[in-house]
Every structure is written in structure tokens, then in C-alpha cells.
Amino acid sequence: MHRHGAKVDRVHTGKAAAAPTPGRAAGVDDVGVHLSRANSPVEPCQSGAPLRREASECVAGAIPLCYGRSVSVAEWNRELEHAPPEGIIAWAWERFRPDVMLTCSFQHDGVVLAHMLHAIAPEAPIVFINTGFHFPETLAYRDEIVRRLGLRLVELEPIMPRPEFAARYGLDLYARNPDLCCHINKVEPLKRYLPSMRAWVNGRRRDQASTRAAIPIVEELQGGLYKVNPLASWTSKDTFYYLERHGIPTHPLFEQGYTSIGCAPCTRPPLAGGDERSGRWAGQAKTECGLHTFLEPKAT
């Protein structure tokens, strides 16, 4: 039983597994994987004024799929630039199913997308990378959202057990070499899971930071993986309005002034005059954990 009460089936073989089967939501190599789905029914969402377009309107057929002819990613981006996030998710599911996943750190962006994706494809995995350094509030909030929405949670863990990590690197590695710390605890677990997927949905937005200002809706990466950014054109206000309209609670740390939440040692409220992510790795040159930079775009 998970310490916060959510039922979790755990798979952690400790040895290399066979090559992953495309579309199978299981561990790849020896990465730790937790599969969880809340037993309680999904709680009804509150109704309210429409936000752009409803998910029920955003069927994949409303967006050209361009089957039967060669289509460039640039053309996809032209078609999807002004589509609502629900429509973009429906498009991705129609084109790449069942090999579609969402990475979710249970900030407001990820929770919005989890709610949308679950409405379209409840079987799609919601992937959470448990680094072992999360705020207790994040873990409690994750469990509440999984239970409330009935999500299918896939939890990835670092291969290296915490005692071995501490003995080899020390628990202050985040301060001495944050890139290595993120690589071991975040990038490597995801790296082992991604080969089973064709589309990776995530919650990046253009207004989060200058480093994200130009992200497209769809990116083609090396290895045939497509990264889908349904909220690229949204703002933070859009995401909070969506949660409020659907009766979904927000992360408790947002009420304490946090605007971007990662691992506890490397997260603080934003700097005065800084962007939304300025409280991440504050005082260091680091701006990204590496999840969105370790895969190179496909050469064109």
C-alpha cells in the first residue's frame, strides 16, 4: 500500500528486461515502475462558462489528419497552432495510439492535461518521475489527483537505490553538480521508458520562460518520437481558470507563492521580477532539468 493510501502495483526487476513492446505501459530495462489506478469513481466536475472549446467538440476529425500523403511537422504545426489543447490531444491520440503518454509532475499544467487526456483516452499512461526529492505536498497532491480523476499512473524511479546514491555522490549532489543529479534521478528513468512510446505529451508553455518562448505544438525528435505541447499558447491564468472551472484543486504550494515546483532542494518561490521558473535552481546557471533537452530534434 502506498504511503498516502493509493493502491500501487510495483515492478522493479533490478535487471535488464527484454526489448520493450511498443505501446505497453510497463518498465523498460531495469527502471522502477509503479502502475496505479484509483479504485474510486471519477468525481463529477463542476460546470461553468466554456473555455474556448469543450473536449466533446474537439474530436480528432475536426483537425485534418492528412492520412494517405506525406506530411511535414511544419504542416502539422500550421494546422494545430490555433487548435484548443483538447483537440491537439485528440489529434495525437488518433494518430499515435496507443503509444501516447503524458509526463506529469503534478503542477497545474500537467494536471490540466491529465484531465483532458483521461477524458479522451483513459487508458493512456500518466507518467510521474519519483526522484526521491519531491516535496511531501507534491506526493500527497499527486495521490489526491490520481484518486479524484481515476488516472492510470505510471511511476518511474531511478535505478540507483537511495542509499547507494547517497554513498556514491552524497545527498547534496544537487548543490555541487545539479546536472548530474537531474540526469541520474530524472533523465535516466524517462530515457528507459520512452522507447515504448511514439508521442510524448507534456505541459510546457511559451510564457513560462524565455528558453521556452518558441516551442512549437509538435516536435519530431531523434528515434521517431514526437513531442506534443498542447498548452504551448496558453498562459498560467488559462490553466488556473481551467482547474477552477472543473472543480480541480491546485497544488498547495502555489498558495505559498511557488509558481514552478520541482524537487524540494532546488525549488523556491520565484525571484523578484523573474519569470515563472526563476525559482528553479536559483543562483545557478541551470534553467532546465534535462528532460526536454536530452533528445535532439530530428535533422531536417
PDB file of C-alpha atoms in Angstrom:
ATOM      1  CA  MET A   1       0.000   0.000   0.000  1.00  0.00           C
ATOM      2  CA  HIS A   2       1.333   3.410  -0.966  1.00  0.00           C
ATOM      3  CA  ARG A   3       2.126   5.585   1.990  1.00  0.00           C
ATOM      4  CA  HIS A   4      -0.594   8.076   1.021  1.00  0.00           C
ATOM      5  CA  GLY A   5      -3.206   5.371   0.541  1.00  0.00           C
ATOM      6  CA  ALA A   6      -3.284   4.917  -3.239  1.00  0.00           C
ATOM      7  CA  LYS A   7      -3.106   1.305  -4.407  1.00  0.00           C
ATOM      8  CA  VAL A   8       0.111   0.710  -6.332  1.00  0.00           C
ATOM      9  CA  ASP A   9       1.378  -2.374  -8.153  1.00  0.00           C
ATOM     10  CA  ARG A  10       5.158  -2.223  -8.153  1.00  0.00           C
ATOM     11  CA  VAL A  11       7.520  -3.640 -10.749  1.00  0.00           C
ATOM     12  CA  HIS A  12      11.259  -3.314 -10.117  1.00  0.00           C
ATOM     13  CA  THR A  13      13.195  -6.237 -11.546  1.00  0.00           C
ATOM     14  CA  GLY A  14      16.713  -4.981 -10.880  1.00  0.00           C
ATOM     15  CA  LYS A  15      17.892  -6.483 -14.172  1.00  0.00           C
ATOM     16  CA  ALA A  16      17.673  -5.628 -17.832  1.00  0.00           C
ATOM     17  CA  ALA A  17      14.372  -6.592 -19.411  1.00  0.00           C
ATOM     18  CA  ALA A  18      13.636  -7.723 -22.937  1.00  0.00           C
ATOM     19  CA  ALA A  19      13.150  -5.108 -25.619  1.00  0.00           C
ATOM     20  CA  PRO A  20      10.003  -3.103 -24.888  1.00  0.00           C
ATOM     21  CA  THR A  21       6.806  -3.858 -26.735  1.00  0.00           C
ATOM     22  CA  PRO A  22       5.512  -0.667 -28.386  1.00  0.00           C
ATOM     23  CA  GLY A  23       2.505   0.695 -26.572  1.00  0.00           C
ATOM     24  CA  ARG A  24       2.965  -1.387 -23.454  1.00  0.00           C
ATOM     25  CA  ALA A  25       2.895   0.732 -20.311  1.00  0.00           C
ATOM     26  CA  ALA A  26       5.482  -1.217 -18.367  1.00  0.00           C
ATOM     27  CA  GLY A  27       9.075  -0.725 -17.263  1.00  0.00           C
ATOM     28  CA  VAL A  28      11.854  -0.626 -19.801  1.00  0.00           C
ATOM     29  CA  ASP A  29      15.229  -2.091 -18.782  1.00  0.00           C
ATOM     30  CA  ASP A  30      15.537  -2.064 -15.019  1.00  0.00           C
ATOM     31  CA  VAL A  31      13.750   1.168 -14.287  1.00  0.00           C
ATOM     32  CA  GLY A  32      11.358   1.091 -11.357  1.00  0.00           C
ATOM     33  CA  VAL A  33       7.722   1.382 -12.440  1.00  0.00           C
ATOM     34  CA  HIS A  34       4.588   1.752 -10.379  1.00  0.00           C
ATOM     35  CA  LEU A  35       1.197   1.254 -12.032  1.00  0.00           C
ATOM     36  CA  SER A  36      -1.748   2.751 -10.219  1.00  0.00           C
ATOM     37  CA  ARG A  37      -5.382   3.438 -10.941  1.00  0.00           C
ATOM     38  CA  ALA A  38      -7.703   4.791  -8.331  1.00  0.00           C
ATOM     39  CA  ASN A  39     -10.481   2.414  -7.295  1.00  0.00           C
ATOM     40  CA  SER A  40     -12.952   5.180  -6.574  1.00  0.00           C
ATOM     41  CA  PRO A  41     -15.131   6.517  -9.405  1.00  0.00           C
ATOM     42  CA  VAL A  42     -14.224   9.779 -11.046  1.00  0.00           C
ATOM     43  CA  GLU A  43     -15.802  12.674  -9.219  1.00  0.00           C
ATOM     44  CA  PRO A  44     -18.070  14.865 -11.346  1.00  0.00           C
ATOM     45  CA  CYS A  45     -16.551  18.127 -12.478  1.00  0.00           C
ATOM     46  CA  GLN A  46     -18.315  21.398 -11.941  1.00  0.00           C
ATOM     47  CA  SER A  47     -19.822  23.070 -14.953  1.00  0.00           C
ATOM     48  CA  GLY A  48     -19.111  26.627 -15.894  1.00  0.00           C
ATOM     49  CA  ALA A  49     -18.575  29.064 -18.705  1.00  0.00           C
ATOM     50  CA  PRO A  50     -16.934  27.411 -21.718  1.00  0.00           C
ATOM     51  CA  LEU A  51     -13.170  27.789 -22.036  1.00  0.00           C
ATOM     52  CA  ARG A  52     -12.529  28.141 -25.760  1.00  0.00           C
ATOM     53  CA  ARG A  53     -13.986  24.768 -26.856  1.00  0.00           C
ATOM     54  CA  GLU A  54     -15.179  21.786 -24.867  1.00  0.00           C
ATOM     55  CA  ALA A  55     -13.378  18.444 -25.108  1.00  0.00           C
ATOM     56  CA  SER A  56     -16.533  16.862 -26.541  1.00  0.00           C
ATOM     57  CA  GLU A  57     -16.276  19.232 -29.506  1.00  0.00           C
ATOM     58  CA  CYS A  58     -12.590  18.553 -30.045  1.00  0.00           C
ATOM     59  CA  VAL A  59     -12.822  15.254 -31.861  1.00  0.00           C
ATOM     60  CA  ALA A  60      -9.847  14.312 -33.962  1.00  0.00           C
ATOM     61  CA  GLY A  61     -11.947  14.604 -37.110  1.00  0.00           C
ATOM     62  CA  ALA A  62     -12.166  18.361 -36.564  1.00  0.00           C
ATOM     63  CA  ILE A  63      -8.437  18.604 -37.299  1.00  0.00           C
ATOM     64  CA  PRO A  64      -7.029  17.298 -40.597  1.00  0.00           C
ATOM     65  CA  LEU A  65      -5.071  14.094 -40.042  1.00  0.00           C
ATOM     66  CA  CYS A  66      -3.614  14.070 -43.566  1.00  0.00           C
ATOM     67  CA  TYR A  67      -3.607  10.299 -43.855  1.00  0.00           C
ATOM     68  CA  GLY A  68      -2.541   8.898 -47.193  1.00  0.00           C
ATOM     69  CA  ARG A  69       0.005  11.569 -48.081  1.00  0.00           C
ATOM     70  CA  SER A  70       3.357  12.742 -46.846  1.00  0.00           C
ATOM     71  CA  VAL A  71       3.024  15.494 -44.263  1.00  0.00           C
ATOM     72  CA  SER A  72       5.755  17.553 -42.652  1.00  0.00           C
ATOM     73  CA  VAL A  73       5.869  18.504 -38.996  1.00  0.00           C
ATOM     74  CA  ALA A  74       5.724  22.116 -40.154  1.00  0.00           C
ATOM     75  CA  GLU A  75       2.363  21.400 -41.772  1.00  0.00           C
ATOM     76  CA  TRP A  76       1.087  19.745 -38.606  1.00  0.00           C
ATOM     77  CA  ASN A  77       2.119  22.825 -36.665  1.00  0.00           C
ATOM     78  CA  ARG A  78       0.281  25.125 -39.069  1.00  0.00           C
ATOM     79  CA  GLU A  79      -2.871  23.027 -38.662  1.00  0.00           C
ATOM     80  CA  LEU A  80      -2.638  22.791 -34.876  1.00  0.00           C
ATOM     81  CA  GLU A  81      -1.367  26.246 -33.887  1.00  0.00           C
ATOM     82  CA  HIS A  82      -4.838  27.612 -33.149  1.00  0.00           C
ATOM     83  CA  ALA A  83      -6.490  24.350 -32.097  1.00  0.00           C
ATOM     84  CA  PRO A  84      -7.607  24.005 -28.466  1.00  0.00           C
ATOM     85  CA  PRO A  85      -5.483  21.729 -26.267  1.00  0.00           C
ATOM     86  CA  GLU A  86      -8.219  19.076 -26.177  1.00  0.00           C
ATOM     87  CA  GLY A  87      -8.202  18.982 -29.962  1.00  0.00           C
ATOM     88  CA  ILE A  88      -4.419  18.659 -30.078  1.00  0.00           C
ATOM     89  CA  ILE A  89      -4.546  15.763 -27.611  1.00  0.00           C
ATOM     90  CA  ALA A  90      -7.319  14.084 -29.613  1.00  0.00           C
ATOM     91  CA  TRP A  91      -5.236  14.505 -32.771  1.00  0.00           C
ATOM     92  CA  ALA A  92      -2.181  12.951 -31.098  1.00  0.00           C
ATOM     93  CA  TRP A  93      -4.193  10.015 -29.766  1.00  0.00           C
ATOM     94  CA  GLU A  94      -5.831   9.357 -33.133  1.00  0.00           C
ATOM     95  CA  ARG A  95      -2.501   9.408 -34.931  1.00  0.00           C
ATOM     96  CA  PHE A  96      -0.208   7.626 -32.456  1.00  0.00           C
ATOM     97  CA  ARG A  97      -2.433   5.491 -30.227  1.00  0.00           C
ATOM     98  CA  PRO A  98      -1.901   3.516 -28.100  1.00  0.00           C
ATOM     99  CA  ASP A  99       1.722   4.701 -27.801  1.00  0.00           C
ATOM    100  CA  VAL A 100       0.903   8.079 -26.245  1.00  0.00           C
ATOM    101  CA  MET A 101       1.923   9.180 -22.767  1.00  0.00           C
ATOM    102  CA  LEU A 102       1.835  12.318 -20.646  1.00  0.00           C
ATOM    103  CA  THR A 103       4.659  13.271 -18.295  1.00  0.00           C
ATOM    104  CA  CYS A 104       3.175  14.957 -15.252  1.00  0.00           C
ATOM    105  CA  SER A 105       4.959  16.449 -12.244  1.00  0.00           C
ATOM    106  CA  PHE A 106       1.552  17.407 -10.819  1.00  0.00           C
ATOM    107  CA  GLN A 107       1.915  21.099 -11.355  1.00  0.00           C
ATOM    108  CA  HIS A 108      -1.138  22.885 -12.734  1.00  0.00           C
ATOM    109  CA  ASP A 109      -0.150  22.407 -16.389  1.00  0.00           C
ATOM    110  CA  GLY A 110       0.251  18.649 -16.051  1.00  0.00           C
ATOM    111  CA  VAL A 111      -2.967  18.251 -14.093  1.00  0.00           C
ATOM    112  CA  VAL A 112      -4.911  20.160 -16.760  1.00  0.00           C
ATOM    113  CA  LEU A 113      -3.507  17.837 -19.433  1.00  0.00           C
ATOM    114  CA  ALA A 114      -4.122  14.729 -17.309  1.00  0.00           C
ATOM    115  CA  HIS A 115      -7.779  15.721 -17.013  1.00  0.00           C
ATOM    116  CA  MET A 116      -8.047  16.320 -20.772  1.00  0.00           C
ATOM    117  CA  LEU A 117      -6.182  13.158 -21.777  1.00  0.00           C
ATOM    118  CA  HIS A 118      -8.163  10.988 -19.377  1.00  0.00           C
ATOM    119  CA  ALA A 119     -11.410  12.238 -20.944  1.00  0.00           C
ATOM    120  CA  ILE A 120     -10.168  11.227 -24.408  1.00  0.00           C
ATOM    121  CA  ALA A 121      -8.104   8.105 -23.615  1.00  0.00           C
ATOM    122  CA  PRO A 122      -8.447   6.900 -20.005  1.00  0.00           C
ATOM    123  CA  GLU A 123      -6.036   4.049 -20.723  1.00  0.00           C
ATOM    124  CA  ALA A 124      -3.178   6.414 -21.594  1.00  0.00           C
ATOM    125  CA  PRO A 125      -0.362   6.401 -19.010  1.00  0.00           C
ATOM    126  CA  ILE A 126       0.236   9.455 -16.841  1.00  0.00           C
ATOM    127  CA  VAL A 127       3.974   9.232 -16.109  1.00  0.00           C
ATOM    128  CA  PHE A 128       5.385  10.625 -12.855  1.00  0.00           C
ATOM    129  CA  ILE A 129       9.142  10.528 -12.209  1.00  0.00           C
ATOM    130  CA  ASN A 130       9.683   9.996  -8.491  1.00  0.00           C
ATOM    131  CA  THR A 131      13.182  11.321  -7.906  1.00  0.00           C
ATOM    132  CA  GLY A 132      13.048  10.760  -4.155  1.00  0.00           C
ATOM    133  CA  PHE A 133      13.468  14.501  -3.587  1.00  0.00           C
ATOM    134  CA  HIS A 134       9.903  15.740  -4.102  1.00  0.00           C
ATOM    135  CA  PHE A 135       8.082  17.911  -1.594  1.00  0.00           C
ATOM    136  CA  PRO A 136       5.756  15.864   0.668  1.00  0.00           C
ATOM    137  CA  GLU A 137       2.999  18.199  -0.541  1.00  0.00           C
ATOM    138  CA  THR A 138       3.632  17.105  -4.133  1.00  0.00           C
ATOM    139  CA  LEU A 139       3.270  13.411  -3.283  1.00  0.00           C
ATOM    140  CA  ALA A 140       0.085  13.993  -1.300  1.00  0.00           C
ATOM    141  CA  TYR A 141      -1.364  16.164  -4.073  1.00  0.00           C
ATOM    142  CA  ARG A 142      -0.431  13.552  -6.694  1.00  0.00           C
ATOM    143  CA  ASP A 143      -2.329  10.873  -4.793  1.00  0.00           C
ATOM    144  CA  GLU A 144      -5.358  13.127  -4.392  1.00  0.00           C
ATOM    145  CA  ILE A 145      -5.487  13.917  -8.123  1.00  0.00           C
ATOM    146  CA  VAL A 146      -4.982  10.270  -9.134  1.00  0.00           C
ATOM    147  CA  ARG A 147      -7.863   9.248  -6.870  1.00  0.00           C
ATOM    148  CA  ARG A 148     -10.117  12.141  -7.854  1.00  0.00           C
ATOM    149  CA  LEU A 149      -9.673  11.746 -11.610  1.00  0.00           C
ATOM    150  CA  GLY A 150      -9.183   7.961 -11.725  1.00  0.00           C
ATOM    151  CA  LEU A 151      -5.895   8.288 -13.581  1.00  0.00           C
ATOM    152  CA  ARG A 152      -3.677   5.460 -14.736  1.00  0.00           C
ATOM    153  CA  LEU A 153      -0.416   6.425 -13.050  1.00  0.00           C
ATOM    154  CA  VAL A 154       2.954   5.058 -14.136  1.00  0.00           C
ATOM    155  CA  GLU A 155       5.644   5.984 -11.622  1.00  0.00           C
ATOM    156  CA  LEU A 156       9.284   5.838 -12.691  1.00  0.00           C
ATOM    157  CA  GLU A 157      12.161   5.661 -10.224  1.00  0.00           C
ATOM    158  CA  PRO A 158      15.940   5.949 -10.542  1.00  0.00           C
ATOM    159  CA  ILE A 159      17.738   2.647 -10.945  1.00  0.00           C
ATOM    160  CA  MET A 160      20.210   3.528  -8.202  1.00  0.00           C
ATOM    161  CA  PRO A 161      18.712   2.947  -4.717  1.00  0.00           C
ATOM    162  CA  ARG A 162      18.777   5.982  -2.445  1.00  0.00           C
ATOM    163  CA  PRO A 163      21.422   4.523  -0.031  1.00  0.00           C
ATOM    164  CA  GLU A 164      23.760   3.737  -2.944  1.00  0.00           C
ATOM    165  CA  PHE A 165      23.190   7.195  -4.417  1.00  0.00           C
ATOM    166  CA  ALA A 166      23.977   8.830  -1.056  1.00  0.00           C
ATOM    167  CA  ALA A 167      27.114   6.736  -0.557  1.00  0.00           C
ATOM    168  CA  ARG A 168      28.448   7.389  -4.044  1.00  0.00           C
ATOM    169  CA  TYR A 169      27.522  11.032  -4.563  1.00  0.00           C
ATOM    170  CA  GLY A 170      26.249  12.395  -1.252  1.00  0.00           C
ATOM    171  CA  LEU A 171      22.765  13.809  -0.766  1.00  0.00           C
ATOM    172  CA  ASP A 172      23.999  17.311  -1.627  1.00  0.00           C
ATOM    173  CA  LEU A 173      24.855  16.433  -5.235  1.00  0.00           C
ATOM    174  CA  TYR A 174      22.091  18.813  -6.328  1.00  0.00           C
ATOM    175  CA  ALA A 175      24.187  21.714  -4.984  1.00  0.00           C
ATOM    176  CA  ARG A 176      27.562  20.546  -6.349  1.00  0.00           C
ATOM    177  CA  ASN A 177      26.518  19.145  -9.716  1.00  0.00           C
ATOM    178  CA  PRO A 178      22.804  19.712 -10.400  1.00  0.00           C
ATOM    179  CA  ASP A 179      23.063  18.496 -13.993  1.00  0.00           C
ATOM    180  CA  LEU A 180      24.353  15.097 -12.863  1.00  0.00           C
ATOM    181  CA  CYS A 181      21.744  14.894 -10.099  1.00  0.00           C
ATOM    182  CA  CYS A 182      18.926  15.558 -12.571  1.00  0.00           C
ATOM    183  CA  HIS A 183      20.406  13.133 -15.077  1.00  0.00           C
ATOM    184  CA  ILE A 184      20.529  10.247 -12.597  1.00  0.00           C
ATOM    185  CA  ASN A 185      17.183  10.875 -10.938  1.00  0.00           C
ATOM    186  CA  LYS A 186      15.035  12.246 -13.773  1.00  0.00           C
ATOM    187  CA  VAL A 187      16.524  11.840 -17.229  1.00  0.00           C
ATOM    188  CA  GLU A 188      17.709   8.228 -16.979  1.00  0.00           C
ATOM    189  CA  PRO A 189      14.357   6.821 -15.741  1.00  0.00           C
ATOM    190  CA  LEU A 190      12.479   8.555 -18.558  1.00  0.00           C
ATOM    191  CA  LYS A 191      15.121   7.575 -21.094  1.00  0.00           C
ATOM    192  CA  ARG A 192      14.432   3.905 -20.371  1.00  0.00           C
ATOM    193  CA  TYR A 193      10.673   4.324 -20.693  1.00  0.00           C
ATOM    194  CA  LEU A 194      10.443   6.423 -23.850  1.00  0.00           C
ATOM    195  CA  PRO A 195      11.319   3.662 -26.367  1.00  0.00           C
ATOM    196  CA  SER A 196       7.870   2.154 -25.763  1.00  0.00           C
ATOM    197  CA  MET A 197       6.185   5.382 -26.897  1.00  0.00           C
ATOM    198  CA  ARG A 198       5.624   7.293 -30.142  1.00  0.00           C
ATOM    199  CA  ALA A 199       4.130  10.511 -28.745  1.00  0.00           C
ATOM    200  CA  TRP A 200       5.111  12.342 -25.571  1.00  0.00           C
ATOM    201  CA  VAL A 201       2.583  14.902 -24.349  1.00  0.00           C
ATOM    202  CA  ASN A 202       3.900  17.477 -21.872  1.00  0.00           C
ATOM    203  CA  GLY A 203       2.871  20.740 -20.238  1.00  0.00           C
ATOM    204  CA  ARG A 204       5.445  23.245 -21.462  1.00  0.00           C
ATOM    205  CA  ARG A 205       4.137  26.729 -22.274  1.00  0.00           C
ATOM    206  CA  ARG A 206       5.772  29.561 -24.187  1.00  0.00           C
ATOM    207  CA  ASP A 207       5.173  32.075 -21.411  1.00  0.00           C
ATOM    208  CA  GLN A 208       6.954  30.028 -18.723  1.00  0.00           C
ATOM    209  CA  ALA A 209      10.451  31.260 -19.546  1.00  0.00           C
ATOM    210  CA  SER A 210      12.465  32.814 -22.351  1.00  0.00           C
ATOM    211  CA  THR A 211      14.004  29.397 -23.040  1.00  0.00           C
ATOM    212  CA  ARG A 212      10.538  28.095 -23.978  1.00  0.00           C
ATOM    213  CA  ALA A 213       9.202  31.100 -25.875  1.00  0.00           C
ATOM    214  CA  ALA A 214       9.475  29.483 -29.314  1.00  0.00           C
ATOM    215  CA  ILE A 215       8.310  25.918 -28.673  1.00  0.00           C
ATOM    216  CA  PRO A 216       6.034  24.565 -31.435  1.00  0.00           C
ATOM    217  CA  ILE A 217       2.961  22.419 -30.916  1.00  0.00           C
ATOM    218  CA  VAL A 218       4.684  19.306 -32.323  1.00  0.00           C
ATOM    219  CA  GLU A 219       8.393  18.469 -32.356  1.00  0.00           C
ATOM    220  CA  GLU A 220       9.951  15.490 -34.116  1.00  0.00           C
ATOM    221  CA  LEU A 221      12.843  14.053 -32.136  1.00  0.00           C
ATOM    222  CA  GLN A 222      15.531  11.520 -32.920  1.00  0.00           C
ATOM    223  CA  GLY A 223      14.332   7.919 -32.899  1.00  0.00           C
ATOM    224  CA  GLY A 224      10.866   8.573 -34.293  1.00  0.00           C
ATOM    225  CA  LEU A 225       9.423  10.148 -31.134  1.00  0.00           C
ATOM    226  CA  TYR A 226       7.090  13.140 -31.347  1.00  0.00           C
ATOM    227  CA  LYS A 227       6.818  15.628 -28.511  1.00  0.00           C
ATOM    228  CA  VAL A 228       3.409  17.301 -28.289  1.00  0.00           C
ATOM    229  CA  ASN A 229       2.927  20.611 -26.459  1.00  0.00           C
ATOM    230  CA  PRO A 230      -0.861  21.211 -26.299  1.00  0.00           C
ATOM    231  CA  LEU A 231      -0.559  24.156 -23.874  1.00  0.00           C
ATOM    232  CA  ALA A 232       2.162  25.989 -25.815  1.00  0.00           C
ATOM    233  CA  SER A 233      -0.036  29.028 -26.460  1.00  0.00           C
ATOM    234  CA  TRP A 234      -1.770  29.043 -23.069  1.00  0.00           C
ATOM    235  CA  THR A 235      -0.892  31.220 -20.100  1.00  0.00           C
ATOM    236  CA  SER A 236      -0.697  30.399 -16.419  1.00  0.00           C
ATOM    237  CA  LYS A 237      -4.051  32.133 -15.972  1.00  0.00           C
ATOM    238  CA  ASP A 238      -5.617  29.816 -18.560  1.00  0.00           C
ATOM    239  CA  THR A 239      -4.512  26.745 -16.615  1.00  0.00           C
ATOM    240  CA  PHE A 240      -5.742  28.026 -13.256  1.00  0.00           C
ATOM    241  CA  TYR A 241      -9.067  29.019 -14.800  1.00  0.00           C
ATOM    242  CA  TYR A 242      -9.439  25.519 -16.254  1.00  0.00           C
ATOM    243  CA  LEU A 243      -8.806  23.891 -12.870  1.00  0.00           C
ATOM    244  CA  GLU A 244     -11.256  26.223 -11.163  1.00  0.00           C
ATOM    245  CA  ARG A 245     -13.939  25.660 -13.789  1.00  0.00           C
ATOM    246  CA  HIS A 246     -13.646  21.895 -13.426  1.00  0.00           C
ATOM    247  CA  GLY A 247     -13.520  21.892  -9.636  1.00  0.00           C
ATOM    248  CA  ILE A 248      -9.969  20.506  -9.507  1.00  0.00           C
ATOM    249  CA  PRO A 249      -7.817  21.630  -6.551  1.00  0.00           C
ATOM    250  CA  THR A 250      -4.433  23.261  -7.083  1.00  0.00           C
ATOM    251  CA  HIS A 251      -1.074  22.233  -5.649  1.00  0.00           C
ATOM    252  CA  PRO A 252      -0.925  23.541  -2.048  1.00  0.00           C
ATOM    253  CA  LEU A 253       2.495  25.135  -2.577  1.00  0.00           C
ATOM    254  CA  PHE A 254       1.054  27.576  -5.096  1.00  0.00           C
ATOM    255  CA  GLU A 255      -0.777  29.174  -2.178  1.00  0.00           C
ATOM    256  CA  GLN A 256       2.638  29.735  -0.571  1.00  0.00           C
ATOM    257  CA  GLY A 257       3.954  31.720  -3.526  1.00  0.00           C
ATOM    258  CA  TYR A 258       5.578  28.970  -5.603  1.00  0.00           C
ATOM    259  CA  THR A 259       4.969  29.202  -9.347  1.00  0.00           C
ATOM    260  CA  SER A 260       7.060  26.269 -10.621  1.00  0.00           C
ATOM    261  CA  ILE A 261       7.640  23.192  -8.482  1.00  0.00           C
ATOM    262  CA  GLY A 262      10.289  20.520  -8.873  1.00  0.00           C
ATOM    263  CA  CYS A 263      12.486  18.732  -6.355  1.00  0.00           C
ATOM    264  CA  ALA A 264      12.405  20.337  -2.904  1.00  0.00           C
ATOM    265  CA  PRO A 265      16.135  21.183  -2.579  1.00  0.00           C
ATOM    266  CA  CYS A 266      16.167  23.054  -5.898  1.00  0.00           C
ATOM    267  CA  THR A 267      12.846  24.897  -5.743  1.00  0.00           C
ATOM    268  CA  ARG A 268      11.891  28.173  -4.115  1.00  0.00           C
ATOM    269  CA  PRO A 269       9.329  30.905  -4.866  1.00  0.00           C
ATOM    270  CA  PRO A 270      10.213  32.972  -7.956  1.00  0.00           C
ATOM    271  CA  LEU A 271      12.776  35.733  -7.781  1.00  0.00           C
ATOM    272  CA  ALA A 272      11.545  39.333  -7.676  1.00  0.00           C
ATOM    273  CA  GLY A 273      10.879  40.377 -11.252  1.00  0.00           C
ATOM    274  CA  GLY A 274      11.749  36.897 -12.516  1.00  0.00           C
ATOM    275  CA  ASP A 275       9.716  34.631 -14.749  1.00  0.00           C
ATOM    276  CA  GLU A 276       7.589  31.733 -13.571  1.00  0.00           C
ATOM    277  CA  ARG A 277      10.546  29.338 -13.458  1.00  0.00           C
ATOM    278  CA  SER A 278      13.070  31.707 -11.864  1.00  0.00           C
ATOM    279  CA  GLY A 279      12.778  29.903  -8.526  1.00  0.00           C
ATOM    280  CA  ARG A 280      14.175  26.693 -10.036  1.00  0.00           C
ATOM    281  CA  TRP A 281      17.923  26.244  -9.386  1.00  0.00           C
ATOM    282  CA  ALA A 282      18.018  29.867  -8.224  1.00  0.00           C
ATOM    283  CA  GLY A 283      21.533  31.289  -8.123  1.00  0.00           C
ATOM    284  CA  GLN A 284      22.814  28.780 -10.685  1.00  0.00           C
ATOM    285  CA  ALA A 285      23.121  28.953 -14.453  1.00  0.00           C
ATOM    286  CA  LYS A 286      20.863  25.913 -14.814  1.00  0.00           C
ATOM    287  CA  THR A 287      17.388  26.542 -16.295  1.00  0.00           C
ATOM    288  CA  GLU A 288      16.187  23.061 -17.352  1.00  0.00           C
ATOM    289  CA  CYS A 289      16.311  19.678 -15.634  1.00  0.00           C
ATOM    290  CA  GLY A 290      17.300  17.946 -18.872  1.00  0.00           C
ATOM    291  CA  LEU A 291      14.070  16.096 -19.652  1.00  0.00           C
ATOM    292  CA  HIS A 292      13.354  18.418 -22.558  1.00  0.00           C
ATOM    293  CA  THR A 293      16.914  18.784 -23.805  1.00  0.00           C
ATOM    294  CA  PHE A 294      18.496  15.319 -23.817  1.00  0.00           C
ATOM    295  CA  LEU A 295      16.789  14.273 -27.064  1.00  0.00           C
ATOM    296  CA  GLU A 296      17.929  16.150 -30.148  1.00  0.00           C
ATOM    297  CA  PRO A 297      15.419  17.317 -32.765  1.00  0.00           C
ATOM    298  CA  LYS A 298      15.440  15.227 -35.901  1.00  0.00           C
ATOM    299  CA  ALA A 299      17.693  16.688 -38.577  1.00  0.00           C
ATOM    300  CA  THR A 300      15.743  18.277 -41.419  1.00  0.00           C
TER     301      THR A 300
END
